[in-house]
mmCIF file of N, CA, C and O in Angstrom:
data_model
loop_
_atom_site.group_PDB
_atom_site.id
_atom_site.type_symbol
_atom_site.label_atom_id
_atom_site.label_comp_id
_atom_site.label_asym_id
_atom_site.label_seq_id
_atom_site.Cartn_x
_atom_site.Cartn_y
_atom_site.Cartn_z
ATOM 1 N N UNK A 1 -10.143 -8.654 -12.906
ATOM 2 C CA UNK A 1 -9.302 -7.479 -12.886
ATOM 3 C C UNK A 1 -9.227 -6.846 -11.496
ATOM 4 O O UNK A 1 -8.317 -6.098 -11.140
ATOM 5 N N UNK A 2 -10.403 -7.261 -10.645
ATOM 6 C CA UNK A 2 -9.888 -6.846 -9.250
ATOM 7 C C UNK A 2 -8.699 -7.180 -8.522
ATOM 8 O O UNK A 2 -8.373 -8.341 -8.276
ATOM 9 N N UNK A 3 -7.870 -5.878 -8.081
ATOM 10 C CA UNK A 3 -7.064 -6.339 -7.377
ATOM 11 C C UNK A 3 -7.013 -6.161 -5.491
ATOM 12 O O UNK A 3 -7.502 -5.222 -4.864
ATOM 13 N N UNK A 4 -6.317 -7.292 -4.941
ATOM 14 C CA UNK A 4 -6.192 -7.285 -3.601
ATOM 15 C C UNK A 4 -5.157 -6.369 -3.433
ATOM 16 O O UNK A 4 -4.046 -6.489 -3.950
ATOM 17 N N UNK A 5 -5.666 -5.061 -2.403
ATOM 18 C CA UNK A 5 -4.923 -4.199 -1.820
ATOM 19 C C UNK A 5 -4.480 -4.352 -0.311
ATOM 20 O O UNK A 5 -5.403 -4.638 0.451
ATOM 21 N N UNK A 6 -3.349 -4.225 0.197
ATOM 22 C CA UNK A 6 -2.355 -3.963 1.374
ATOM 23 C C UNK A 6 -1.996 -2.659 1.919
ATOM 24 O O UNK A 6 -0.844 -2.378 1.589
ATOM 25 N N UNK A 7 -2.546 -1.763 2.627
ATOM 26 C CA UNK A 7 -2.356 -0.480 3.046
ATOM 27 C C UNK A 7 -1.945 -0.846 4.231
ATOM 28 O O UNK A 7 -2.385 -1.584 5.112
ATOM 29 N N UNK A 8 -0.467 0.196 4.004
ATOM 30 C CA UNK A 8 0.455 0.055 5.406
ATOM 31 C C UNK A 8 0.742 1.479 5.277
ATOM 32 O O UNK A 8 1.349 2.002 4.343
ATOM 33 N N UNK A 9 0.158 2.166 6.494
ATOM 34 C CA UNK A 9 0.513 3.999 6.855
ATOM 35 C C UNK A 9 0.289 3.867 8.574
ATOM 36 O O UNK A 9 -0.461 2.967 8.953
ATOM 37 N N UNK A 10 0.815 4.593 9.415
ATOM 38 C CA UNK A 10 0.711 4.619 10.434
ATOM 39 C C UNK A 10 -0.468 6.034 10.590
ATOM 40 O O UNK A 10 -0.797 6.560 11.654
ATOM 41 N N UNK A 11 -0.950 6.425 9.177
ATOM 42 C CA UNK A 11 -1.792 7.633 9.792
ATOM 43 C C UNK A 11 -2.812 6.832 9.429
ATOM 44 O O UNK A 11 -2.796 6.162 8.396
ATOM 45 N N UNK A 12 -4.116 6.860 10.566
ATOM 46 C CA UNK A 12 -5.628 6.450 10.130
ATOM 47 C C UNK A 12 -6.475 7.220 9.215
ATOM 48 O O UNK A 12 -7.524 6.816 8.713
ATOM 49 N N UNK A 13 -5.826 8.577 9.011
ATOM 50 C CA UNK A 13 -6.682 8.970 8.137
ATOM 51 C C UNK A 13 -6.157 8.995 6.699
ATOM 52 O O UNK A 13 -6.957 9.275 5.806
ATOM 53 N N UNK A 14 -4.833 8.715 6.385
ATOM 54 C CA UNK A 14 -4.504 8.264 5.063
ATOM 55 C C UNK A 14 -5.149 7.059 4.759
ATOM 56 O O UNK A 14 -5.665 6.897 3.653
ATOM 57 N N UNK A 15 -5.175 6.108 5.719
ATOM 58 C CA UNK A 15 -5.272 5.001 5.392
ATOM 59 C C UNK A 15 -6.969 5.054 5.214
ATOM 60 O O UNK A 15 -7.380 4.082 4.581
ATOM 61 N N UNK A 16 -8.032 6.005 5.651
ATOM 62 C CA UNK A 16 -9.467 5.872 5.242
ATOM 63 C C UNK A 16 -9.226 6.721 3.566
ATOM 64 O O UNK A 16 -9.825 6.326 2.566
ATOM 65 N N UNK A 17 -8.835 7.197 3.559
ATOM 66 C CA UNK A 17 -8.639 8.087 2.402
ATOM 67 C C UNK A 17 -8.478 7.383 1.205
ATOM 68 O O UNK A 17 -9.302 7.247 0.301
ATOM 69 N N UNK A 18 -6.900 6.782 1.315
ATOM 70 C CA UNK A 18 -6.677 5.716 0.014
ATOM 71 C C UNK A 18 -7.527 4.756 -0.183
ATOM 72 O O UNK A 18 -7.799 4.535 -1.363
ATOM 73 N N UNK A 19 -8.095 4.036 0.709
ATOM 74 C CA UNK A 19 -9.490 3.026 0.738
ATOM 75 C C UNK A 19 -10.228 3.800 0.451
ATOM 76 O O UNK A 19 -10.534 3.333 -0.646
ATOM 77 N N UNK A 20 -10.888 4.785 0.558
ATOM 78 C CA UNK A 20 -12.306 5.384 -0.164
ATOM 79 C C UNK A 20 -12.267 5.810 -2.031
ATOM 80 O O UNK A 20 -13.137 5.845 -2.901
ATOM 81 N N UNK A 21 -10.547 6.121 -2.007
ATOM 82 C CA UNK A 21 -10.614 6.032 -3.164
ATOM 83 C C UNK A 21 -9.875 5.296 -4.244
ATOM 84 O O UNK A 21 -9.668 5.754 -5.367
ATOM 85 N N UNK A 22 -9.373 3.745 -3.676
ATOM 86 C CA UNK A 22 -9.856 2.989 -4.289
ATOM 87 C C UNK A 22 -10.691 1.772 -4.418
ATOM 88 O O UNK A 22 -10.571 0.868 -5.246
ATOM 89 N N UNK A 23 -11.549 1.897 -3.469
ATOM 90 C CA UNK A 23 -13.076 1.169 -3.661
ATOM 91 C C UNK A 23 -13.819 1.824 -4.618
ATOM 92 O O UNK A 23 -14.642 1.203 -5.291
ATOM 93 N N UNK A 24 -13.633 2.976 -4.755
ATOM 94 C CA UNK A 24 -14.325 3.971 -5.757
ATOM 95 C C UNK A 24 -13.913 3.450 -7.415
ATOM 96 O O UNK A 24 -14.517 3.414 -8.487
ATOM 97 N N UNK A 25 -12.953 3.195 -7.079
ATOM 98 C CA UNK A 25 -11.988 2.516 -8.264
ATOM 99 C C UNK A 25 -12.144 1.093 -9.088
ATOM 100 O O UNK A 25 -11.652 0.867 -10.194
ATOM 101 N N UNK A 26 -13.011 0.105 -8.229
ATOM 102 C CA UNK A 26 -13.296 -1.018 -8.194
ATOM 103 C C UNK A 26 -12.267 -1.819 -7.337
ATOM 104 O O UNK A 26 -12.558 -3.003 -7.164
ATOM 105 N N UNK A 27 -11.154 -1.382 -6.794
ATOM 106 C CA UNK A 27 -9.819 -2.029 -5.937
ATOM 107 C C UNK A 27 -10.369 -2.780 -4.992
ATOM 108 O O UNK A 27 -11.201 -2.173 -4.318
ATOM 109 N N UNK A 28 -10.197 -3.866 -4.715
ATOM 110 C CA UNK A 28 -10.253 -5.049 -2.849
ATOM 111 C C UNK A 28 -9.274 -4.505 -1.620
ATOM 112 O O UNK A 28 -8.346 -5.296 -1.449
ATOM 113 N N UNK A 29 -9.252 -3.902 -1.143
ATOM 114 C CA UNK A 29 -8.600 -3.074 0.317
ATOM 115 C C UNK A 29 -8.654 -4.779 1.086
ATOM 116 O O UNK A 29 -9.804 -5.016 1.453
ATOM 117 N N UNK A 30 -7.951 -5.619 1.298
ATOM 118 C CA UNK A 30 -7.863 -6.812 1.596
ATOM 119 C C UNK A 30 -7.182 -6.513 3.332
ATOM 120 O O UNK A 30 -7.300 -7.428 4.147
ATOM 121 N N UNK A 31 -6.691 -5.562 3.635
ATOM 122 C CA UNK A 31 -6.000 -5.243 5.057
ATOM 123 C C UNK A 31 -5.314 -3.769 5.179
ATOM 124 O O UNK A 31 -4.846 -3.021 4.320
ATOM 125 N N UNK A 32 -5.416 -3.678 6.297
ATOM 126 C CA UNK A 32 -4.630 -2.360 6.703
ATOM 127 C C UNK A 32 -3.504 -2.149 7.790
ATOM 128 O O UNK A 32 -3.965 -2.481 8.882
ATOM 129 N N UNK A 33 -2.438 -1.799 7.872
ATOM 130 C CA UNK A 33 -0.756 -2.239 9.002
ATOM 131 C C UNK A 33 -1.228 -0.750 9.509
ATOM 132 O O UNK A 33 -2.079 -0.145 8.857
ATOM 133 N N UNK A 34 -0.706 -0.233 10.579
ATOM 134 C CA UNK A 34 -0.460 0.756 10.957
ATOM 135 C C UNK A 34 1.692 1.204 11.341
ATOM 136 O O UNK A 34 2.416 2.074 11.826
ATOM 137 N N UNK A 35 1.739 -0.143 10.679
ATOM 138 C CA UNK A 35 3.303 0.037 11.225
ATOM 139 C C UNK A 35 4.156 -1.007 9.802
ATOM 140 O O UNK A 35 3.523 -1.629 8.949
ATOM 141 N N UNK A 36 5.374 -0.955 9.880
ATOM 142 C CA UNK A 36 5.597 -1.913 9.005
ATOM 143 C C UNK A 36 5.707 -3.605 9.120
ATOM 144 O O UNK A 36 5.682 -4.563 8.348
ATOM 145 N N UNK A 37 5.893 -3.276 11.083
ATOM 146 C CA UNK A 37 5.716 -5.114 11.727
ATOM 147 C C UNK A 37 4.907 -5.387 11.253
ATOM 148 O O UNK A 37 5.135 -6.216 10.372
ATOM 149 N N UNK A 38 3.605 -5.019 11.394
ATOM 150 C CA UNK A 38 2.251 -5.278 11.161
ATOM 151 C C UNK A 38 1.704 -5.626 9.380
ATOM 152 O O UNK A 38 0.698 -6.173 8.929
ATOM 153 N N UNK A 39 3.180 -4.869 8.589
ATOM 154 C CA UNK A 39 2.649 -4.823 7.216
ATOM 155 C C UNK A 39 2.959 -6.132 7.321
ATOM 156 O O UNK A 39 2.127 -7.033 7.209
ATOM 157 N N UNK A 40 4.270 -6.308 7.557
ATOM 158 C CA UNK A 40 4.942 -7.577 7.035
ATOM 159 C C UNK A 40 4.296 -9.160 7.310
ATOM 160 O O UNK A 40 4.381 -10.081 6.497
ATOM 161 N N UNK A 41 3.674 -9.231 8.574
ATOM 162 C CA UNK A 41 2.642 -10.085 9.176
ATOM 163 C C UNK A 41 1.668 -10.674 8.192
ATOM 164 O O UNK A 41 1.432 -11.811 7.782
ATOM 165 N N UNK A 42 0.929 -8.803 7.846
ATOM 166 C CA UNK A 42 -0.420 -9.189 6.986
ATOM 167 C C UNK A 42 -0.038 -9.530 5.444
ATOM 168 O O UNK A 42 -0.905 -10.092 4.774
ATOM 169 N N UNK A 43 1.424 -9.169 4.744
ATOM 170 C CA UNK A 43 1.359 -9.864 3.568
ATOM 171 C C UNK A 43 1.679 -10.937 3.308
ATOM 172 O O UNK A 43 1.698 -11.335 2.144
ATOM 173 N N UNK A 44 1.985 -11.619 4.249
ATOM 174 C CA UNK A 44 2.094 -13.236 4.286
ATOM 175 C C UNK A 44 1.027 -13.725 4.549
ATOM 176 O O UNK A 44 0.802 -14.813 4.019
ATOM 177 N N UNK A 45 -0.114 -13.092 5.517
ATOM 178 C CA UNK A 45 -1.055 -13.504 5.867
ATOM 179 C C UNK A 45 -2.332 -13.458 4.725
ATOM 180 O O UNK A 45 -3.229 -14.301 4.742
ATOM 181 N N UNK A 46 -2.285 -12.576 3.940
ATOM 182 C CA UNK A 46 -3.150 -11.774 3.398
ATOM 183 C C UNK A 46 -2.853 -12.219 1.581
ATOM 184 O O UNK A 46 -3.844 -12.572 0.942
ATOM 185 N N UNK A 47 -1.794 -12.181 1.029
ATOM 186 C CA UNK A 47 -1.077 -12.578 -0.204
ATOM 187 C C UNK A 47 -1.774 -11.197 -1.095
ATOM 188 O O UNK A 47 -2.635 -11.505 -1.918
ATOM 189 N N UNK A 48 -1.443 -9.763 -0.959
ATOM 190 C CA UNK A 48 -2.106 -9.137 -1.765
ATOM 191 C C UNK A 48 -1.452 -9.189 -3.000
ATOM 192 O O UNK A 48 -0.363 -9.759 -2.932
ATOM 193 N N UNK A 49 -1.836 -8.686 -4.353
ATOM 194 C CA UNK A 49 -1.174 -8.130 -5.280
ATOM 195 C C UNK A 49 -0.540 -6.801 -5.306
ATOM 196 O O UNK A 49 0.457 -6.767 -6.027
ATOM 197 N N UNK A 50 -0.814 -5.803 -4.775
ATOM 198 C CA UNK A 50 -0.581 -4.651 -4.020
ATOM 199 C C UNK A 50 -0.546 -4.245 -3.148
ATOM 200 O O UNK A 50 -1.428 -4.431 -2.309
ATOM 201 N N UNK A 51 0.776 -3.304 -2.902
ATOM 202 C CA UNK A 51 0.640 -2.991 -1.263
ATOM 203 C C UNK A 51 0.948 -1.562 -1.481
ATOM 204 O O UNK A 51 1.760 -1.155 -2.312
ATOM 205 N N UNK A 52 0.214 -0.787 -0.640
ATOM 206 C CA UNK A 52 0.525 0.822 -0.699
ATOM 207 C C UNK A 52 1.073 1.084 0.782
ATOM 208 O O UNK A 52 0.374 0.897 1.777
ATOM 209 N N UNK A 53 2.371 1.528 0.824
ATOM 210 C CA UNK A 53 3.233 1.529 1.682
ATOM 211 C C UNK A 53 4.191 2.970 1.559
ATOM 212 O O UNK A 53 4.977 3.513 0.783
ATOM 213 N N UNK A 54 3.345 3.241 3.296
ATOM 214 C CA UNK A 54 4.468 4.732 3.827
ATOM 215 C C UNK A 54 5.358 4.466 4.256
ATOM 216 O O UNK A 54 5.642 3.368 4.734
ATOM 217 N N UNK A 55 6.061 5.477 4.184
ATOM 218 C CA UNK A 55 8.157 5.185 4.430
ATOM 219 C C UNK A 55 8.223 5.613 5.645
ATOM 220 O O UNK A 55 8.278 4.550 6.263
ATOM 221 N N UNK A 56 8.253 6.394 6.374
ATOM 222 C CA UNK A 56 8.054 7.149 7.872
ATOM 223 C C UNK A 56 7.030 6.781 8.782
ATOM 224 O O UNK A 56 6.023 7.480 8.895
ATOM 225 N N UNK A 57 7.281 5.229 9.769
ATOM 226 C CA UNK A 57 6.315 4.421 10.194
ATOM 227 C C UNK A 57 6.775 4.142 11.721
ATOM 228 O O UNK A 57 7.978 4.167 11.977
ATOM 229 N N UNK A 58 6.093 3.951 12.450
ATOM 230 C CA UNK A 58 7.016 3.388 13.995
ATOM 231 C C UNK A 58 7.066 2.105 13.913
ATOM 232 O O UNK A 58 6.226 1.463 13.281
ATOM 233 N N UNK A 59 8.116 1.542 14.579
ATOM 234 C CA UNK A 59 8.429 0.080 14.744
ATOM 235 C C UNK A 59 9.303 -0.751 13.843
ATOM 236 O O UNK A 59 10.181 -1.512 14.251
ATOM 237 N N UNK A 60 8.947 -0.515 12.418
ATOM 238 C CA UNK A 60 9.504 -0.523 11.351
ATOM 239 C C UNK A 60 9.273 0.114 9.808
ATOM 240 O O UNK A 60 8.487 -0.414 9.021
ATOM 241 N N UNK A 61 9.974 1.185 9.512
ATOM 242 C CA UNK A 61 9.711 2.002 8.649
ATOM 243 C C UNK A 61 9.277 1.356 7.119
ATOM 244 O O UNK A 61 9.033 0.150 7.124
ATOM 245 N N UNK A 62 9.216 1.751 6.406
ATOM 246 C CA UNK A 62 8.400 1.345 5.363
ATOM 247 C C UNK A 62 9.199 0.433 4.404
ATOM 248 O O UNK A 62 8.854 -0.609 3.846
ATOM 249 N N UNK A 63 10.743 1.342 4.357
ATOM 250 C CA UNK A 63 12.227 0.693 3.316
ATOM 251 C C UNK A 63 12.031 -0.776 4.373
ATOM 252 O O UNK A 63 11.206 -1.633 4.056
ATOM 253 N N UNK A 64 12.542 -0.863 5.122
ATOM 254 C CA UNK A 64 12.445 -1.643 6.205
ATOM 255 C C UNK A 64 11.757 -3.492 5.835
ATOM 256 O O UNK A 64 12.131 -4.646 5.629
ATOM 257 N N UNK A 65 10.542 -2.626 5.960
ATOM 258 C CA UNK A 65 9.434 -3.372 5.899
ATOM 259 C C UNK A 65 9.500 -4.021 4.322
ATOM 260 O O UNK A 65 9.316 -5.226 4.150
ATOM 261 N N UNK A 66 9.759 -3.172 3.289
ATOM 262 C CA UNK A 66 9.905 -3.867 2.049
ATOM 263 C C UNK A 66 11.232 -5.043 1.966
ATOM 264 O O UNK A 66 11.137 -6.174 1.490
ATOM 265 N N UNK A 67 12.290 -4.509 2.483
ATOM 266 C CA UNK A 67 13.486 -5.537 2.618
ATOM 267 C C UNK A 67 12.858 -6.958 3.205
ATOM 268 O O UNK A 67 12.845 -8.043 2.623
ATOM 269 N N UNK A 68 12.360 -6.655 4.476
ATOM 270 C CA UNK A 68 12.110 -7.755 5.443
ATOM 271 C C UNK A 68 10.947 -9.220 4.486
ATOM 272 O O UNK A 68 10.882 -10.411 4.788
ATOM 273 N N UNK A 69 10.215 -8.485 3.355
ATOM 274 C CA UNK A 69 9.004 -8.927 2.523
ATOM 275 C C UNK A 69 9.904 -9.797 1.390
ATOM 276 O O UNK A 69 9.492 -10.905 1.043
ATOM 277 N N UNK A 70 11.141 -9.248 0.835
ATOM 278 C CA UNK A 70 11.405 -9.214 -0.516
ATOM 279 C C UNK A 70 12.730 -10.717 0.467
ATOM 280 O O UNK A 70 13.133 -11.689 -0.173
ATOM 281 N N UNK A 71 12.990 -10.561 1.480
ATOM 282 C CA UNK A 71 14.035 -11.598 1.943
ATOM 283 C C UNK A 71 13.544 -12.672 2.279
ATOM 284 O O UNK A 71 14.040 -13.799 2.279
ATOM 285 N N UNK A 72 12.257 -12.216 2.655
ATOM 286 C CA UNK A 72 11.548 -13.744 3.062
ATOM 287 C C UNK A 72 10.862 -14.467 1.425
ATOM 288 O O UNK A 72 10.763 -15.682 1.251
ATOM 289 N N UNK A 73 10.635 -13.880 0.838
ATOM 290 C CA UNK A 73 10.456 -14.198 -0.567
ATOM 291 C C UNK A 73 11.586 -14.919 -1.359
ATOM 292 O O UNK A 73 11.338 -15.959 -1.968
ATOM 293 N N UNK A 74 12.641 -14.447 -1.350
ATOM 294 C CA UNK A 74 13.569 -15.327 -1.816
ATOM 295 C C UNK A 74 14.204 -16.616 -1.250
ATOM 296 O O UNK A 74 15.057 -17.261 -1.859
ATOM 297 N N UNK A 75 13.715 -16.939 -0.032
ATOM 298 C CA UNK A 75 13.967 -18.162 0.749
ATOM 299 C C UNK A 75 12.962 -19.260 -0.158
ATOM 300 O O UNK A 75 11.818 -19.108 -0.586
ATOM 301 N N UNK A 76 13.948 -20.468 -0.253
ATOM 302 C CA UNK A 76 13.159 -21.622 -0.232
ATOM 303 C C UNK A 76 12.103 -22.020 -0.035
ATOM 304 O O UNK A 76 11.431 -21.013 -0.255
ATOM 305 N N UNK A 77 11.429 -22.782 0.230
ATOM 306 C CA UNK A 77 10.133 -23.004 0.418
ATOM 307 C C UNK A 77 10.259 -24.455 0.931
ATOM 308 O O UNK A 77 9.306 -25.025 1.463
ATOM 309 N N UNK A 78 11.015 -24.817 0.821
ATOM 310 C CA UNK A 78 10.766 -26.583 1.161
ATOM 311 C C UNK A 78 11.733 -26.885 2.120
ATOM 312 O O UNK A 78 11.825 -28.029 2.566
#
């Protein structure tokens, strides 16, 4: 029932926050983006089941960052 978590916030202290409480939770915090480039990187890299994702981000905002995830997902594979 554990799940792998993806935290993408450009604030460091949201991002200690939601990790403290859900490790508290029993949750896997598997990575952390500070931007949405960075989200998009680590969920290919990372394969979470969840990703907790802020909308107001530098580089690439959060909507952004979900499009860029959900397009590369529907591509082929072979």
């Amino acid at each position: 029932m554990i799940k792998n978590i993806l935290l993408v916030d450009d604030s460091a202290f949201m991002r200690t926050l939601i990790k403290n409480i859900l490790k508290k939770n029993g949750y896997n915090v598997v990575g952390e983006a500070e931007n949405g480039k960075k989200g998009v990187e680590l969920y290919f890299k990372l394969n979470p089941d969840i990703v907790f994702m802020d909308v107001v981000m530098p580089e690439m905002n959060g909507i952004d960052c979900v499009k860029n995830i959900r397009a590369k997902i529907r591509k082929p594979r072979y």
